[in-house]
mmCIF file of C-alpha atoms (C1' of nucleotides) and ligand atoms in Angstrom:
data_model
loop_
_atom_site.group_PDB
_atom_site.id
_atom_site.type_symbol
_atom_site.label_atom_id
_atom_site.label_comp_id
_atom_site.label_asym_id
_atom_site.label_seq_id
_atom_site.Cartn_x
_atom_site.Cartn_y
_atom_site.Cartn_z
ATOM 1 C CA MET A 30 0.079 0.595 -0.230
ATOM 2 C CA MET A 31 2.327 2.995 1.451
ATOM 3 C CA PHE A 32 5.865 0.620 0.029
ATOM 4 C CA SER A 33 6.703 -1.686 -2.163
ATOM 5 C CA LYS A 34 6.735 -5.429 -1.371
ATOM 6 C CA ALA A 35 10.639 -5.058 -2.024
ATOM 7 C CA CYS A 36 10.623 -2.110 0.736
ATOM 8 C CA GLU A 37 9.022 -3.811 3.494
ATOM 9 C CA TYR A 38 10.952 -6.364 3.086
ATOM 10 C CA GLY A 39 14.238 -4.900 3.192
ATOM 11 C CA ILE A 40 13.029 -2.994 6.300
ATOM 12 C CA ARG A 41 12.476 -6.319 8.033
ATOM 13 C CA ALA A 42 15.852 -6.800 7.054
ATOM 14 C CA ALA A 43 17.517 -4.270 8.571
ATOM 15 C CA VAL A 44 15.541 -4.862 11.112
ATOM 16 C CA TYR A 45 16.618 -8.078 12.276
ATOM 17 C CA ILE A 46 19.718 -7.539 10.902
ATOM 18 C CA ALA A 47 19.791 -5.176 13.540
ATOM 19 C CA LEU A 48 19.451 -7.098 15.992
ATOM 20 C CA GLN A 49 21.131 -9.622 15.465
ATOM 21 C CA SER A 50 24.566 -7.172 15.688
ATOM 22 C CA LEU A 51 23.657 -5.951 18.833
ATOM 23 C CA ASP A 52 24.350 -9.289 19.565
ATOM 24 C CA GLY A 53 27.097 -8.898 17.772
ATOM 25 C CA ARG A 54 26.422 -11.593 15.530
ATOM 26 C CA ARG A 55 26.552 -11.738 11.523
ATOM 27 C CA VAL A 56 23.490 -13.681 9.478
ATOM 28 C CA SER A 57 23.264 -15.572 6.411
ATOM 29 C CA VAL A 58 20.461 -14.386 3.380
ATOM 30 C CA SER A 59 18.731 -17.446 3.546
ATOM 31 C CA GLU A 60 18.854 -16.997 7.981
ATOM 32 C CA ILE A 61 17.152 -13.589 6.927
ATOM 33 C CA ALA A 62 14.466 -15.075 4.925
ATOM 34 C CA GLU A 63 13.624 -17.298 7.085
ATOM 35 C CA GLU A 64 12.846 -14.872 9.938
ATOM 36 C CA ILE A 65 11.463 -12.645 8.383
ATOM 37 C CA ASP A 66 9.424 -15.012 6.009
ATOM 38 C CA SER A 67 10.564 -13.469 2.906
ATOM 39 C CA PRO A 68 11.940 -15.256 -0.428
ATOM 40 C CA ILE A 69 15.341 -16.083 -0.552
ATOM 41 C CA ALA A 70 16.384 -14.798 -3.806
ATOM 42 C CA PHE A 71 14.283 -11.604 -4.149
ATOM 43 C CA THR A 72 15.828 -10.780 -0.040
ATOM 44 C CA ALA A 73 19.716 -11.651 -1.200
ATOM 45 C CA LYS A 74 18.891 -9.108 -4.226
ATOM 46 C CA ILE A 75 17.198 -5.942 -1.853
ATOM 47 C CA LEU A 76 19.498 -6.593 0.277
ATOM 48 C CA GLN A 77 22.425 -6.102 -2.532
ATOM 49 C CA GLN A 78 20.592 -2.731 -2.633
ATOM 50 C CA LEU A 79 21.056 -1.485 1.270
ATOM 51 C CA ASN A 80 24.090 -2.641 0.738
ATOM 52 C CA ARG A 81 24.781 -0.776 -2.114
ATOM 53 C CA ASN A 82 23.475 2.262 0.142
ATOM 54 C CA ASN A 83 25.527 1.177 3.048
ATOM 55 C CA ILE A 84 22.448 0.983 4.865
ATOM 56 C CA VAL A 85 24.032 -2.897 6.349
ATOM 57 C CA HIS A 86 27.017 -3.852 5.630
ATOM 58 C CA SER A 87 28.142 -7.501 4.193
ATOM 59 C CA VAL A 88 31.097 -9.924 4.218
ATOM 60 C CA LYS A 89 31.715 -12.680 1.854
ATOM 61 C CA GLY A 90 33.191 -16.270 1.889
ATOM 62 C CA PRO A 91 32.607 -18.918 5.114
ATOM 63 C CA THR A 92 31.796 -17.127 8.100
ATOM 64 C CA GLY A 93 30.088 -14.464 6.035
ATOM 65 C CA GLY A 94 26.222 -12.982 6.293
ATOM 66 C CA PHE A 95 25.467 -9.419 7.312
ATOM 67 C CA GLU A 96 25.491 -7.295 9.757
ATOM 68 C CA ILE A 97 25.113 -3.226 10.292
ATOM 69 C CA ASP A 98 27.463 -1.600 13.083
ATOM 70 C CA ARG A 99 26.337 0.255 16.159
ATOM 71 C CA GLU A 100 26.796 3.986 15.040
ATOM 72 C CA ASN A 101 24.256 2.953 11.580
ATOM 73 C CA MET A 102 22.112 1.970 13.875
ATOM 74 C CA ASP A 103 21.770 5.056 15.557
ATOM 75 C CA THR A 104 22.317 7.083 11.724
ATOM 76 C CA VAL A 105 20.081 4.948 9.329
ATOM 77 C CA LYS A 106 16.290 6.206 9.533
ATOM 78 C CA LEU A 107 13.744 4.688 8.015
ATOM 79 C CA SER A 108 13.122 7.352 5.475
ATOM 80 C CA MET A 109 16.826 6.131 3.810
ATOM 81 C CA ILE A 110 16.132 2.491 2.977
ATOM 82 C CA VAL A 111 13.249 3.823 1.577
ATOM 83 C CA LYS A 112 14.150 6.249 -0.508
ATOM 84 C CA ALA A 113 17.203 3.073 -1.633
ATOM 85 C CA ILE A 114 14.174 0.931 -2.822
ATOM 86 C CA ASP A 115 11.666 2.992 -3.888
ATOM 87 C CA GLY A 116 12.870 6.836 -4.384
ATOM 88 C CA ASP A 117 11.646 9.523 -3.353
ATOM 89 C CA LYS A 118 8.524 9.435 -5.645
ATOM 90 C CA ILE A 119 7.274 8.854 -2.333
ATOM 91 C CA TYR A 120 7.992 12.288 -1.314
ATOM 92 C CA THR A 121 7.507 13.536 -4.838
ATOM 93 C CA GLY A 122 4.162 12.293 -6.484
ATOM 94 C CA CYS A 123 0.981 13.702 -6.403
ATOM 95 C CA GLY A 124 -1.416 11.630 -5.369
ATOM 96 C CA LEU A 125 -4.074 12.279 -7.259
ATOM 97 C CA GLY A 126 -1.096 10.921 -10.226
ATOM 98 C CA LEU A 127 0.017 13.959 -11.849
ATOM 99 C CA LYS A 128 3.442 14.354 -13.074
ATOM 100 C CA GLU A 129 4.041 15.789 -9.887
ATOM 101 C CA CYS A 130 3.630 17.369 -7.519
ATOM 102 C CA ASN A 131 2.951 21.141 -7.382
ATOM 103 C CA ALA A 132 1.478 23.621 -5.231
ATOM 104 C CA GLN A 133 1.520 26.323 -8.019
ATOM 105 C CA LYS A 134 -0.214 23.837 -10.017
ATOM 106 C CA PRO A 135 -2.419 21.944 -7.620
ATOM 107 C CA CYS A 136 -4.715 18.447 -7.704
ATOM 108 C CA PRO A 137 -7.100 19.343 -5.993
ATOM 109 C CA LEU A 138 -6.435 17.064 -3.089
ATOM 110 C CA HIS A 139 -3.360 18.613 -2.231
ATOM 111 C CA ASP A 140 -3.615 20.671 0.636
ATOM 112 C CA LYS A 141 -4.741 17.903 3.003
ATOM 113 C CA PHE A 142 -2.808 15.055 1.161
ATOM 114 C CA VAL A 143 0.714 17.004 1.634
ATOM 115 C CA ASP A 144 0.014 16.883 5.383
ATOM 116 C CA ILE A 145 -0.165 13.626 5.490
ATOM 117 C CA ARG A 146 2.729 12.857 3.844
ATOM 118 C CA SER A 147 4.514 15.541 6.207
ATOM 119 C CA ASN A 148 3.245 13.340 8.974
ATOM 120 C CA LEU A 149 4.416 10.324 7.304
ATOM 121 C CA ARG A 150 8.310 11.730 6.436
ATOM 122 C CA THR A 151 8.644 12.810 9.602
ATOM 123 C CA MET A 152 7.953 9.404 11.153
ATOM 124 C CA LEU A 153 10.667 8.226 8.793
ATOM 125 C CA ILE A 154 12.962 10.523 8.830
ATOM 126 C CA SER A 155 12.267 10.649 12.853
ATOM 127 C CA THR A 156 12.556 6.400 13.392
ATOM 128 C CA SER A 157 15.722 4.675 13.303
ATOM 129 C CA LEU A 158 16.690 1.410 13.114
ATOM 130 C CA PHE A 159 17.795 0.397 16.721
ATOM 131 C CA GLU A 160 14.523 2.211 17.572
ATOM 132 C CA LEU A 161 12.810 -0.054 15.748
ATOM 133 C CA ALA A 162 15.778 -3.680 16.749
ATOM 134 C CA THR A 163 14.743 -3.125 20.519
ATOM 135 C CA GLY A 164 11.287 -3.482 19.766
ATOM 136 C CA LEU A 165 11.743 -6.942 18.583
ATOM 137 C CA GLU A 166 14.502 -7.435 21.928
ATOM 138 C CA VAL A 167 11.875 -6.616 24.094
ATOM 139 C CA GLY A 168 10.316 -8.746 22.465
ATOM 140 C CA LEU A 169 7.696 -6.411 22.217
ATOM 141 C CA THR A 170 6.967 -6.829 18.359
ATOM 142 C CA TYR A 171 7.082 -9.179 15.579
ATOM 143 C CA LEU A 172 9.215 -9.460 12.212
ATOM 144 C CA LYS A 173 6.814 -11.864 10.833
ATOM 145 C CA ARG A 174 3.553 -13.822 11.670
ATOM 146 C CA MET B 28 2.523 5.339 -4.187
ATOM 147 C CA MET B 29 -0.556 5.294 -2.199
ATOM 148 C CA PHE B 30 -3.513 4.682 -4.339
ATOM 149 C CA SER B 31 -3.458 2.963 -7.310
ATOM 150 C CA LYS B 32 -3.434 4.495 -10.850
ATOM 151 C CA ALA B 33 -7.289 2.677 -11.145
ATOM 152 C CA CYS B 34 -8.095 4.855 -8.401
ATOM 153 C CA GLU B 35 -6.133 8.072 -8.886
ATOM 154 C CA TYR B 36 -8.027 8.176 -12.884
ATOM 155 C CA GLY B 37 -10.820 7.253 -10.642
ATOM 156 C CA ILE B 38 -10.875 10.380 -7.775
ATOM 157 C CA ARG B 39 -9.964 12.691 -10.655
ATOM 158 C CA ALA B 40 -12.930 11.385 -13.244
ATOM 159 C CA ALA B 41 -15.609 10.965 -10.066
ATOM 160 C CA VAL B 42 -14.283 14.894 -9.777
ATOM 161 C CA TYR B 43 -14.670 15.532 -12.942
ATOM 162 C CA ILE B 44 -18.058 14.835 -13.505
ATOM 163 C CA ALA B 45 -19.811 16.094 -10.439
ATOM 164 C CA LEU B 46 -18.147 19.511 -11.664
ATOM 165 C CA GLN B 47 -20.112 19.090 -14.609
ATOM 166 C CA SER B 48 -22.245 17.880 -13.009
ATOM 167 C CA LEU B 49 -22.206 20.665 -11.368
ATOM 168 C CA ASP B 50 -24.003 22.968 -14.117
ATOM 169 C CA GLY B 51 -26.328 20.366 -15.888
ATOM 170 C CA ARG B 52 -23.806 18.270 -18.044
ATOM 171 C CA ARG B 53 -23.428 14.470 -18.662
ATOM 172 C CA VAL B 54 -19.826 13.907 -20.225
ATOM 173 C CA SER B 55 -19.014 10.904 -21.436
ATOM 174 C CA VAL B 56 -15.897 8.704 -20.714
ATOM 175 C CA SER B 57 -13.718 10.539 -24.233
ATOM 176 C CA GLU B 58 -14.437 13.491 -22.399
ATOM 177 C CA ILE B 59 -13.986 12.885 -18.867
ATOM 178 C CA ALA B 60 -10.578 10.374 -20.043
ATOM 179 C CA GLU B 61 -9.387 13.933 -22.113
ATOM 180 C CA GLU B 62 -9.989 16.684 -19.417
ATOM 181 C CA ILE B 63 -7.977 14.488 -17.042
ATOM 182 C CA ASP B 64 -5.878 12.938 -19.029
ATOM 183 C CA SER B 65 -6.246 8.990 -18.498
ATOM 184 C CA PRO B 66 -5.949 6.186 -20.897
ATOM 185 C CA ILE B 67 -9.334 6.233 -22.368
ATOM 186 C CA ALA B 68 -10.509 1.948 -22.276
ATOM 187 C CA PHE B 69 -9.084 1.717 -18.531
ATOM 188 C CA THR B 70 -10.777 4.617 -17.744
ATOM 189 C CA ALA B 71 -14.047 3.196 -18.784
ATOM 190 C CA LYS B 72 -13.775 0.427 -16.702
ATOM 191 C CA ILE B 73 -13.170 2.851 -14.178
ATOM 192 C CA LEU B 74 -15.557 4.159 -14.403
ATOM 193 C CA GLN B 75 -17.933 1.092 -14.737
ATOM 194 C CA GLN B 76 -16.749 -0.006 -11.300
ATOM 195 C CA LEU B 77 -18.160 3.053 -9.790
ATOM 196 C CA ASN B 78 -21.292 3.392 -11.531
ATOM 197 C CA ARG B 79 -22.018 -0.536 -9.851
ATOM 198 C CA ASN B 80 -21.096 1.367 -6.817
ATOM 199 C CA ASN B 81 -23.326 3.835 -7.469
ATOM 200 C CA ILE B 82 -20.828 6.532 -7.104
ATOM 201 C CA VAL B 83 -21.929 8.040 -10.081
ATOM 202 C CA HIS B 84 -24.779 7.229 -11.899
ATOM 203 C CA SER B 85 -24.088 6.005 -16.363
ATOM 204 C CA VAL B 86 -27.215 6.636 -18.913
ATOM 205 C CA LYS B 87 -26.749 4.364 -22.185
ATOM 206 C CA GLY B 88 -27.853 5.744 -25.799
ATOM 207 C CA PRO B 89 -27.233 9.279 -27.184
ATOM 208 C CA THR B 90 -27.415 12.328 -25.477
ATOM 209 C CA GLY B 91 -26.031 9.536 -22.876
ATOM 210 C CA GLY B 92 -22.942 9.430 -20.141
ATOM 211 C CA PHE B 93 -21.810 9.767 -16.620
ATOM 212 C CA GLU B 94 -23.035 12.398 -13.894
ATOM 213 C CA ILE B 95 -23.347 12.792 -10.026
ATOM 214 C CA ASP B 96 -26.653 13.689 -8.902
ATOM 215 C CA ARG B 97 -26.570 16.658 -6.855
ATOM 216 C CA GLU B 98 -27.113 14.721 -3.282
ATOM 217 C CA ASN B 99 -24.027 12.453 -3.905
ATOM 218 C CA MET B 100 -21.744 14.608 -4.202
ATOM 219 C CA ASP B 101 -21.840 15.896 -0.263
ATOM 220 C CA THR B 102 -22.596 11.859 0.367
ATOM 221 C CA VAL B 103 -19.817 10.523 -1.119
ATOM 222 C CA LYS B 104 -15.958 10.632 0.385
ATOM 223 C CA LEU B 105 -13.150 9.605 -1.358
ATOM 224 C CA SER B 106 -13.232 7.168 1.736
ATOM 225 C CA MET B 107 -15.498 5.200 -0.458
ATOM 226 C CA ILE B 108 -14.724 5.818 -4.460
ATOM 227 C CA VAL B 109 -10.619 4.495 -2.954
ATOM 228 C CA LYS B 110 -12.708 1.437 -1.576
ATOM 229 C CA ALA B 111 -14.913 0.429 -4.052
ATOM 230 C CA ILE B 112 -11.655 0.302 -6.197
ATOM 231 C CA ASP B 113 -8.423 -0.236 -3.997
ATOM 232 C CA GLY B 114 -10.399 -2.088 -1.477
ATOM 233 C CA ASP B 115 -9.578 -2.005 1.990
ATOM 234 C CA LYS B 116 -5.794 -2.853 2.509
ATOM 235 C CA ILE B 117 -5.336 0.635 2.741
ATOM 236 C CA TYR B 118 -7.214 -0.222 6.415
ATOM 237 C CA THR B 119 -6.340 -3.394 6.640
ATOM 238 C CA GLY B 120 -2.798 -3.996 6.101
ATOM 239 C CA CYS B 121 0.244 -3.915 7.964
ATOM 240 C CA GLY B 122 2.909 -1.245 7.388
ATOM 241 C CA LEU B 123 5.688 -3.240 7.135
ATOM 242 C CA GLY B 124 4.298 -6.459 5.019
ATOM 243 C CA LEU B 125 2.545 -8.975 7.533
ATOM 244 C CA LYS B 126 -0.721 -10.338 6.704
ATOM 245 C CA GLU B 127 -2.291 -7.695 8.370
ATOM 246 C CA CYS B 128 -1.956 -4.992 10.470
ATOM 247 C CA ASN B 129 -2.807 -6.434 14.177
ATOM 248 C CA ALA B 130 -2.365 -4.980 17.491
ATOM 249 C CA GLN B 131 -1.734 -7.622 19.485
ATOM 250 C CA LYS B 132 0.998 -8.695 17.435
ATOM 251 C CA PRO B 133 2.865 -5.677 16.044
ATOM 252 C CA CYS B 134 5.030 -5.249 13.994
ATOM 253 C CA PRO B 135 7.653 -2.918 14.761
ATOM 254 C CA LEU B 136 6.638 -0.262 12.465
ATOM 255 C CA HIS B 137 2.641 -0.555 14.089
ATOM 256 C CA ASP B 138 1.545 2.804 16.279
ATOM 257 C CA LYS B 139 3.458 4.873 14.139
ATOM 258 C CA PHE B 140 1.927 3.272 11.338
ATOM 259 C CA VAL B 141 -1.358 3.363 12.925
ATOM 260 C CA ASP B 142 -0.977 6.854 13.903
ATOM 261 C CA ILE B 143 -0.427 7.777 10.237
ATOM 262 C CA ARG B 144 -2.437 5.473 8.915
ATOM 263 C CA SER B 145 -5.651 6.926 10.964
ATOM 264 C CA ASN B 146 -5.166 10.704 9.714
ATOM 265 C CA LEU B 147 -5.014 9.454 6.537
ATOM 266 C CA ARG B 148 -8.221 7.445 7.168
ATOM 267 C CA THR B 149 -10.324 10.514 8.444
ATOM 268 C CA MET B 150 -8.730 12.350 5.608
ATOM 269 C CA LEU B 151 -11.049 10.589 2.906
ATOM 270 C CA ILE B 152 -14.011 10.616 5.230
ATOM 271 C CA SER B 153 -14.479 13.529 5.650
ATOM 272 C CA THR B 154 -13.411 14.945 2.294
ATOM 273 C CA SER B 155 -16.736 14.962 -0.444
ATOM 274 C CA LEU B 156 -16.757 15.084 -4.014
ATOM 275 C CA PHE B 157 -18.271 18.728 -3.641
ATOM 276 C CA GLU B 158 -15.878 19.895 -1.731
ATOM 277 C CA LEU B 159 -13.158 18.592 -4.584
ATOM 278 C CA ALA B 160 -15.024 19.720 -7.445
ATOM 279 C CA THR B 161 -16.168 23.217 -6.075
ATOM 280 C CA GLY B 162 -11.859 23.618 -5.583
ATOM 281 C CA LEU B 163 -12.122 23.111 -9.613
ATOM 282 C CA GLU B 164 -14.410 25.417 -11.063
ATOM 283 C CA VAL B 165 -12.777 28.424 -9.101
ATOM 284 C CA GLY B 166 -10.008 27.411 -10.980
ATOM 285 C CA LEU B 167 -7.553 26.824 -7.830
ATOM 286 C CA THR B 168 -6.804 23.626 -8.427
ATOM 287 C CA TYR B 169 -6.774 21.252 -11.670
ATOM 288 C CA LEU B 170 -6.616 17.543 -13.112
ATOM 289 C CA LYS B 171 -4.717 17.018 -15.066
ATOM 290 C CA ARG B 172 -1.211 19.501 -15.999
ATOM 291 C "C1'" DT C 14 -38.369 1.311 -37.588
ATOM 292 C "C1'" DA C 15 -33.559 2.002 -38.454
ATOM 293 C "C1'" DT C 16 -29.559 4.486 -37.983
ATOM 294 C "C1'" DA C 17 -26.485 6.771 -34.634
ATOM 295 C "C1'" DA C 18 -23.956 7.264 -30.347
ATOM 296 C "C1'" DA C 19 -23.131 6.257 -26.213
ATOM 297 C "C1'" DT C 20 -21.884 2.537 -21.676
ATOM 298 C "C1'" DA C 21 -21.279 -2.741 -20.764
ATOM 299 C "C1'" DG C 22 -18.332 -6.584 -20.868
ATOM 300 C "C1'" DG C 23 -15.116 -10.450 -22.212
ATOM 301 C "C1'" DA C 24 -11.063 -11.126 -23.833
ATOM 302 C "C1'" DC C 25 -6.557 -10.128 -25.899
ATOM 303 C "C1'" DA C 26 -1.608 -7.520 -24.744
ATOM 304 C "C1'" DA C 27 2.956 -5.291 -22.185
ATOM 305 C "C1'" DA C 28 4.699 -3.814 -19.277
ATOM 306 C "C1'" DA C 29 6.234 -2.597 -13.779
ATOM 307 C "C1'" DA C 30 6.696 -5.783 -9.862
ATOM 308 C "C1'" DT C 31 8.147 -9.932 -7.907
ATOM 309 C "C1'" DG C 32 10.341 -13.870 -7.987
ATOM 310 C "C1'" DT C 33 13.770 -17.815 -9.024
ATOM 311 C "C1'" DC C 34 18.089 -20.117 -11.301
ATOM 312 C "C1'" DC C 35 22.548 -20.364 -11.944
ATOM 313 C "C1'" DT C 36 27.044 -18.421 -12.820
ATOM 314 C "C1'" DT C 37 30.988 -15.708 -10.855
ATOM 315 C "C1'" DT C 38 33.467 -13.856 -7.012
ATOM 316 C "C1'" DA C 39 35.692 -13.299 -2.512
ATOM 317 C "C1'" DT C 40 37.059 -15.210 2.103
ATOM 318 C "C1'" DT C 41 37.558 -18.741 5.317
ATOM 319 C "C1'" DA C 42 40.192 -22.480 7.056
ATOM 320 C "C1'" DA C 43 41.844 -27.363 6.712
ATOM 321 C "C1'" DT D 26 47.242 -24.783 -2.194
ATOM 322 C "C1'" DT D 27 42.209 -26.695 -3.056
ATOM 323 C "C1'" DA D 28 37.466 -27.362 -0.775
ATOM 324 C "C1'" DA D 29 33.192 -25.129 1.166
ATOM 325 C "C1'" DT D 30 31.104 -20.836 1.969
ATOM 326 C "C1'" DA D 31 28.710 -16.874 1.252
ATOM 327 C "C1'" DA D 32 27.829 -12.667 -1.347
ATOM 328 C "C1'" DA D 33 27.530 -10.313 -6.058
ATOM 329 C "C1'" DG D 34 25.039 -10.350 -10.397
ATOM 330 C "C1'" DG D 35 23.073 -11.984 -15.175
ATOM 331 C "C1'" DA D 36 19.514 -13.648 -17.195
ATOM 332 C "C1'" DC D 37 15.275 -15.780 -16.850
ATOM 333 C "C1'" DA D 38 9.929 -17.117 -15.135
ATOM 334 C "C1'" DT D 39 5.417 -15.786 -12.554
ATOM 335 C "C1'" DT D 40 2.350 -12.374 -11.624
ATOM 336 C "C1'" DT D 41 0.092 -8.394 -11.411
ATOM 337 C "C1'" DT D 42 -1.419 -4.191 -13.143
ATOM 338 C "C1'" DT D 43 -2.350 -1.737 -15.750
ATOM 339 C "C1'" DG D 44 -4.320 -0.478 -20.723
ATOM 340 C "C1'" DT D 45 -6.552 -2.166 -25.585
ATOM 341 C "C1'" DC D 46 -9.809 -3.198 -28.419
ATOM 342 C "C1'" DC D 47 -14.017 -5.103 -29.985
ATOM 343 C "C1'" DT D 48 -18.554 -6.469 -30.029
ATOM 344 C "C1'" DA D 49 -23.279 -6.782 -27.126
ATOM 345 C "C1'" DT D 50 -26.578 -3.965 -25.346
ATOM 346 C "C1'" DT D 51 -28.797 0.010 -24.369
ATOM 347 C "C1'" DT D 52 -31.684 4.446 -26.260
ATOM 348 C "C1'" DA D 53 -32.753 9.098 -28.247
ATOM 349 C "C1'" DT D 54 -34.048 10.617 -32.523
ATOM 350 C "C1'" DA D 55 -34.910 11.185 -37.392
HETATM 351 S S1 FES E 218 -0.433 18.366 -6.643
HETATM 352 FE FE1 FES E 218 -1.873 16.640 -5.683
HETATM 353 S S2 FES E 218 -0.779 16.258 -3.869
HETATM 354 FE FE2 FES E 218 0.698 17.581 -4.734
HETATM 355 S S1 FES E 219 0.566 -4.503 12.252
HETATM 356 FE FE1 FES E 219 2.450 -3.981 11.198
HETATM 357 S S2 FES E 219 1.362 -2.033 11.186
HETATM 358 FE FE2 FES E 219 0.008 -3.045 12.573
#
DNA sequence: TATAAATAGGACAAAAATGTCCTTTATTAA
DNA sequence: TTAATAAAGGACATTTTTGTCCTATTTATA
């Protein structure tokens, strides 16, 4: 609805990796896919994107896998993941599908849409991976069901 | 992003029909598609759905076309169009793609997501076609660009 | 009543998103 | 140095969404 499937998997994967990195564990694609209940090969592609965008860090070879350093858990915000995977149409797009959102020639929904989107934007910009992972750690939230 | 293409076209079409109905004009699919800059045959399909859901009224034959009675302009809210075309996954879906949104077993984003979604929901439920059409009438907003 | 104009609807086509498979590359450890 | 393990990445397959085309139905009017 709001995010693409790829983006949903990307966020779930990043949160899982963050959680495990807090324990010093590096995790493989197959473990991630298992734990977030996502298609493994597709998840691998998404992790490649996150790696290229320096959101996660990957290590090849035996004992390799994905990890996120403690610093990144705070600096990486949801907005960065969404941007890496879905681009910024979430910010620049018009709610009614006009070429782009444009306050000079607004669609009928513009004012109300901009309001909602700004809430969303603020939320994404202010939510860190660490924040999402710690809820999991305490067992209050879930990455699959 | 937020709505499907079909839904965007549906809303734009409904607003245009409402605007013309205010002047007592019944409009054809081809005129609608022209005025909202949408693919004509695809728009026709969407209008069929809106007709079946009693959001617009269609009349066959010469002098036929689409119209919306004055009463419906007030009673038809954006939420009804979105529901008719995109279903209610916008309300029931989980932001991170878990089977459904569930406060008992929430995803890490649940609380923040529910907040945003509730704003969106309120906006959709409280915005009528009439409200959107009148902005157009006054020439402040646009359905194409 | 015949014709033409308009929507309804089924079948099909194209494009985009999602998902899979297989080979290559890097790296560890025996 | 070889074998095994893990990510990278290219090519392909499937599914969903978007879009088109053609025929049937309804209806106004000449
Ligand atoms: S112009 Fe449509 S949302 Fe801004
Ligand atoms: S459970 Fe994910 S948004 Fe509610």
